[in-house]
Amino acid sequence: MNKSTRHAVIAGNWKMNNDRAASKTLIDELKPLVANANCDVVICVPFTDLEISLNETKGTNIKVGAQNCHYEKSGAFTGEVSADMLKELGVSYVVLGHSERRQYFGETDATVNLRVKAAIEAGLNAIVCVGETLKDRENGITSELVIMQTKIALKDLTKQQMKNIIIAYEPVWAIGTGKTATADQAVEVCKIIRNTVSEMFGDDVSNALTIQYGGSMNPKNCEELLSKEDIDGGLIGGASLKASDFAEIVDAASNG
Ligand code: 13P
């Protein structure tokens, strides 16, 4: 199995942007631009925009995701939202282990694993983020770190459950900085991730796994990144907030 048989997925991570009115405007602009996409199109929006996003995308090819979920089903976890709650609302994707959650909210590899398992058990597709900081890269531990993050995040999952997993390789130093990893740097790490998944679950699972690149992906650099054999999509921050930019990336993935 190769790239052409894998699912290309372009997901926008809006982060903490867009109120309800802005969400509606952006989705209205986006709908016609991506209607003929030959890849999956996902927008991962703030919790407060989930409902309007689900309503606005009804009957379209745009799927809606959240940006986190808790690992318990319910209970005394003030401020948290469970995977079941997202599923009940109609959400189909959730981003987990984003570096901003690791950096600002104490997310660890172990809690990422718990969240991944909860999301999959609830019937969500999980976009699991891994990636090194600049310091890690300078210390020459990128591959060790990404292997560790991948192994812990996917611990205890079954082959069947892996069908609902996407891994996003997001080098932290490339997020929101305008500094993109070169296509060669990106694909080198994406290959390491695929090999790790192969060791854990076998070639059939690793060959079918969608691996995204994320970190300053934009209309200018997306074509080269998405043309690489081991990059099956993108997790897009800044450029997902502008319909025309996001649509250009969707087009590149559709043709890639
Ligand atoms: P930018 O595209 O803004 O660099 O963000 C990437 C990202 O963090 C997506 O999750």
Short mmCIF file of C-alpha atoms and ligand atoms in Angstrom, two decimals:
data_model
loop_
_atom_site.label_atom_id
_atom_site.label_comp_id
_atom_site.label_asym_id
_atom_site.label_seq_id
_atom_site.Cartn_x
_atom_site.Cartn_y
_atom_site.Cartn_z
CA MET A 1 0.00 0.00 0.00
CA ASN A 2 1.31 3.48 -0.79
CA LYS A 3 0.31 7.10 -0.55
CA SER A 4 -2.29 6.84 -3.30
CA THR A 5 -4.24 4.26 -1.31
CA ARG A 6 -4.10 6.20 1.95
CA HIS A 7 -6.64 8.74 3.09
CA ALA A 8 -5.43 12.32 2.59
CA VAL A 9 -6.77 14.52 5.37
CA ILE A 10 -6.45 18.29 5.60
CA ALA A 11 -7.50 19.55 9.01
CA GLY A 12 -7.69 23.14 10.15
CA ASN A 13 -6.85 23.79 13.77
CA TRP A 14 -8.51 27.09 14.53
CA LYS A 15 -6.99 27.13 18.05
CA MET A 16 -8.64 29.81 20.25
CA ASN A 17 -9.93 31.87 17.34
CA ASN A 18 -13.31 32.81 15.87
CA ASP A 19 -16.52 33.60 17.72
CA ARG A 20 -19.76 32.10 16.44
CA ALA A 21 -20.36 34.82 13.84
CA ALA A 22 -16.80 34.52 12.51
CA SER A 23 -17.13 30.73 12.38
CA LYS A 24 -20.28 30.99 10.30
CA THR A 25 -18.66 33.45 7.89
CA LEU A 26 -15.53 31.33 7.48
CA ILE A 27 -17.51 28.13 6.91
CA ASP A 28 -19.81 29.85 4.41
CA GLU A 29 -16.75 31.00 2.47
CA LEU A 30 -15.10 27.61 2.69
CA LYS A 31 -18.01 25.41 1.63
CA PRO A 32 -18.00 26.13 -2.13
CA LEU A 33 -14.20 26.27 -2.27
CA VAL A 34 -13.72 22.72 -0.95
CA ALA A 35 -16.93 21.11 -2.23
CA ASN A 36 -15.08 19.05 -4.83
CA ALA A 37 -12.14 18.07 -2.65
CA ASN A 38 -10.60 14.70 -3.26
CA CYS A 39 -9.43 14.46 0.34
CA ASP A 40 -11.06 14.65 3.76
CA VAL A 41 -11.60 18.18 5.00
CA VAL A 42 -11.85 18.79 8.74
CA ILE A 43 -12.14 21.94 10.85
CA CYS A 44 -11.16 21.66 14.51
CA VAL A 45 -12.85 24.50 16.30
CA PRO A 46 -13.16 25.83 19.87
CA PHE A 47 -15.77 24.03 21.99
CA THR A 48 -18.09 27.05 21.84
CA ASP A 49 -18.09 26.95 18.02
CA LEU A 50 -18.83 23.23 17.70
CA GLU A 51 -22.58 23.55 17.53
CA ILE A 52 -22.69 26.31 14.93
CA SER A 53 -19.98 24.58 12.91
CA LEU A 54 -21.91 21.31 12.91
CA ASN A 55 -25.06 23.13 11.80
CA GLU A 56 -23.30 25.12 9.10
CA THR A 57 -21.51 22.08 7.65
CA LYS A 58 -24.57 19.79 7.57
CA GLY A 59 -24.86 18.11 4.18
CA THR A 60 -21.36 19.22 3.12
CA ASN A 61 -18.05 17.37 2.91
CA ILE A 62 -16.59 19.36 5.81
CA LYS A 63 -16.22 17.40 9.04
CA VAL A 64 -16.00 19.01 12.45
CA GLY A 65 -13.49 18.27 15.19
CA ALA A 66 -12.67 19.48 18.69
CA GLN A 67 -9.21 20.40 19.97
CA ASN A 68 -9.12 18.26 23.11
CA CYS A 69 -11.19 15.93 25.26
CA HIS A 70 -10.89 14.49 28.73
CA TYR A 71 -10.19 10.81 29.35
CA GLU A 72 -12.90 10.14 31.92
CA LYS A 73 -16.50 9.69 30.85
CA SER A 74 -17.88 12.06 33.48
CA GLY A 75 -17.16 13.29 36.99
CA ALA A 76 -15.54 16.05 38.98
CA PHE A 77 -13.25 17.49 36.29
CA THR A 78 -14.14 21.16 36.22
CA GLY A 79 -13.67 22.77 32.84
CA GLU A 80 -13.28 19.53 30.94
CA VAL A 81 -15.36 17.94 28.17
CA SER A 82 -15.59 14.17 27.64
CA ALA A 83 -15.21 12.27 24.39
CA ASP A 84 -18.78 10.98 24.74
CA MET A 85 -20.07 14.54 25.01
CA LEU A 86 -18.32 15.42 21.76
CA LYS A 87 -19.64 12.32 20.04
CA GLU A 88 -23.18 13.05 21.20
CA LEU A 89 -22.97 16.51 19.67
CA GLY A 90 -22.03 15.02 16.29
CA VAL A 91 -18.31 15.76 16.38
CA SER A 92 -16.20 13.26 14.42
CA TYR A 93 -12.57 14.27 15.09
CA VAL A 94 -10.52 15.43 18.04
CA VAL A 95 -6.97 16.80 18.15
CA LEU A 96 -5.00 15.30 21.04
CA GLY A 97 -1.57 16.01 22.46
CA HIS A 98 -1.06 19.26 20.61
CA SER A 99 2.22 20.86 21.66
CA GLU A 100 0.35 23.88 23.00
CA ARG A 101 -1.54 21.56 25.37
CA ARG A 102 1.75 19.92 26.35
CA GLN A 103 3.46 23.30 26.83
CA TYR A 104 0.74 25.30 28.60
CA PHE A 105 -1.59 22.75 30.17
CA GLY A 106 0.65 20.04 31.57
CA GLU A 107 -0.26 17.42 28.99
CA THR A 108 2.06 14.43 29.17
CA ASP A 109 2.58 11.40 26.93
CA ALA A 110 0.67 9.33 29.50
CA THR A 111 -2.37 11.63 29.56
CA VAL A 112 -2.30 11.83 25.77
CA ASN A 113 -2.55 8.03 25.72
CA LEU A 114 -5.53 8.09 28.10
CA ARG A 115 -7.27 10.71 25.98
CA VAL A 116 -6.56 8.81 22.76
CA LYS A 117 -8.09 5.64 24.21
CA ALA A 118 -11.15 7.52 25.48
CA ALA A 119 -11.65 9.23 22.12
CA ILE A 120 -11.40 6.02 20.15
CA GLU A 121 -13.70 4.16 22.51
CA ALA A 122 -16.26 6.95 22.09
CA GLY A 123 -16.11 6.48 18.31
CA LEU A 124 -14.12 9.61 17.45
CA ASN A 125 -11.20 9.88 15.04
CA ALA A 126 -8.14 11.09 16.92
CA ILE A 127 -5.49 13.36 15.41
CA VAL A 128 -2.54 12.65 17.66
CA CYS A 129 0.20 15.29 17.65
CA VAL A 130 3.88 14.55 18.14
CA GLY A 131 6.95 16.67 17.50
CA GLU A 132 10.19 17.99 18.88
CA THR A 133 11.16 21.42 20.21
CA LEU A 134 14.06 23.34 18.73
CA LYS A 135 16.16 22.32 21.73
CA ASP A 136 15.37 18.65 21.14
CA ARG A 137 16.42 19.02 17.50
CA GLU A 138 19.62 20.83 18.45
CA ASN A 139 20.38 18.10 20.98
CA GLY A 140 20.00 15.50 18.25
CA ILE A 141 17.15 13.64 19.95
CA THR A 142 14.35 14.29 17.45
CA SER A 143 13.91 10.68 16.43
CA GLU A 144 14.17 9.27 19.97
CA LEU A 145 11.64 11.80 21.22
CA VAL A 146 9.13 11.31 18.42
CA ILE A 147 9.43 7.53 18.71
CA MET A 148 8.75 7.77 22.45
CA GLN A 149 5.78 10.12 22.00
CA THR A 150 4.31 7.84 19.32
CA LYS A 151 4.82 4.64 21.33
CA ILE A 152 3.26 6.03 24.50
CA ALA A 153 0.35 7.77 22.74
CA LEU A 154 -0.64 4.55 20.95
CA LYS A 155 0.01 2.15 23.81
CA ASP A 156 -2.68 -0.53 24.29
CA LEU A 157 -4.57 0.32 21.10
CA THR A 158 -5.68 -2.53 18.86
CA LYS A 159 -5.07 -2.83 15.12
CA GLN A 160 -8.76 -2.20 14.58
CA GLN A 161 -8.65 0.98 16.68
CA MET A 162 -5.67 2.24 14.69
CA LYS A 163 -8.06 2.74 11.75
CA ASN A 164 -9.37 5.81 13.56
CA ILE A 165 -5.97 7.30 14.30
CA ILE A 166 -4.17 10.02 12.38
CA ILE A 167 -0.74 11.15 13.50
CA ALA A 168 0.27 14.75 12.98
CA TYR A 169 3.98 15.46 12.98
CA GLU A 170 4.30 19.02 14.22
CA PRO A 171 7.82 20.26 14.96
CA VAL A 172 7.21 22.76 17.75
CA TRP A 173 9.74 25.20 16.32
CA ALA A 174 7.70 25.43 13.11
CA ILE A 175 4.34 26.19 14.74
CA GLY A 176 3.15 29.75 14.23
CA THR A 177 6.69 30.88 13.51
CA GLY A 178 6.55 30.99 9.72
CA LYS A 179 9.49 28.55 9.83
CA THR A 180 8.46 25.42 7.99
CA ALA A 181 10.41 22.21 8.25
CA THR A 182 11.86 21.54 4.82
CA ALA A 183 10.01 18.83 2.97
CA ASP A 184 13.01 16.55 3.50
CA GLN A 185 13.16 17.24 7.25
CA ALA A 186 9.41 16.64 7.53
CA VAL A 187 9.38 13.44 5.55
CA GLU A 188 12.35 12.05 7.46
CA VAL A 189 10.42 12.24 10.73
CA CYS A 190 7.14 11.08 9.16
CA LYS A 191 9.00 7.96 7.98
CA ILE A 192 10.30 7.37 11.50
CA ILE A 193 6.73 7.59 12.79
CA ARG A 194 5.50 5.12 10.16
CA ASN A 195 8.32 2.70 11.03
CA THR A 196 7.45 2.96 14.71
CA VAL A 197 3.81 2.17 13.99
CA SER A 198 4.94 -0.73 11.82
CA GLU A 199 6.99 -2.15 14.70
CA MET A 200 4.01 -1.81 17.04
CA PHE A 201 1.14 -2.92 14.82
CA GLY A 202 2.59 -4.37 11.61
CA ASP A 203 3.04 -3.15 8.05
CA ASP A 204 -0.64 -3.36 7.16
CA VAL A 205 -1.50 -0.81 9.85
CA SER A 206 1.47 1.48 9.22
CA ASN A 207 0.93 1.50 5.45
CA ALA A 208 -2.69 2.51 5.90
CA LEU A 209 -1.95 5.21 8.51
CA THR A 210 -2.53 8.83 7.56
CA ILE A 211 0.37 10.99 8.72
CA GLN A 212 0.00 14.75 8.53
CA TYR A 213 2.59 17.48 8.67
CA GLY A 214 1.79 20.62 10.67
CA GLY A 215 3.80 23.79 11.27
CA SER A 216 3.43 26.91 9.13
CA MET A 217 1.96 24.96 6.23
CA ASN A 218 0.58 27.47 3.74
CA PRO A 219 -0.41 27.80 0.07
CA LYS A 220 3.22 28.42 -0.90
CA ASN A 221 4.86 25.40 0.70
CA CYS A 222 2.01 22.87 0.80
CA GLU A 223 2.49 21.43 -2.66
CA GLU A 224 6.05 20.29 -2.01
CA LEU A 225 5.26 18.93 1.45
CA LEU A 226 2.16 17.08 0.28
CA SER A 227 3.93 15.58 -2.73
CA LYS A 228 6.13 13.52 -0.40
CA GLU A 229 5.36 9.82 -0.14
CA ASP A 230 5.04 9.77 3.65
CA ILE A 231 3.07 13.01 4.13
CA ASP A 232 -0.62 12.30 3.69
CA GLY A 233 -2.12 15.58 4.76
CA GLY A 234 -1.74 18.62 6.93
CA LEU A 235 -2.78 20.07 10.25
CA ILE A 236 -3.08 23.75 9.53
CA GLY A 237 -3.12 26.55 12.09
CA GLY A 238 -2.87 30.14 10.84
CA ALA A 239 -3.67 29.38 7.22
CA SER A 240 -6.90 27.60 8.20
CA LEU A 241 -8.36 30.92 9.37
CA LYS A 242 -8.48 32.25 5.79
CA ALA A 243 -10.85 30.31 3.53
CA SER A 244 -8.89 30.87 0.31
CA ASP A 245 -5.57 29.78 1.88
CA PHE A 246 -7.09 26.69 3.47
CA ALA A 247 -8.83 25.81 0.20
CA GLU A 248 -5.55 26.06 -1.70
CA ILE A 249 -4.03 23.53 0.67
CA VAL A 250 -7.08 21.26 0.22
CA ASP A 251 -6.58 21.56 -3.56
CA ALA A 252 -2.91 20.62 -3.26
CA ALA A 253 -3.83 17.52 -1.21
CA SER A 254 -6.56 16.61 -3.68
CA ASN A 255 -4.05 16.66 -6.51
CA GLY A 256 -1.11 15.27 -4.51
P1 13P B 1 0.55 27.01 12.21
O1 13P B 1 0.07 26.46 10.89
O2 13P B 1 -0.07 28.33 12.55
O3 13P B 1 2.05 27.02 12.29
O4 13P B 1 0.04 26.00 13.34
C1 13P B 1 0.27 24.66 13.18
C2 13P B 1 -0.48 23.93 14.23
O5 13P B 1 -0.13 24.03 15.40
C3 13P B 1 -1.62 23.12 13.84
O6 13P B 1 -2.05 22.32 14.87
#
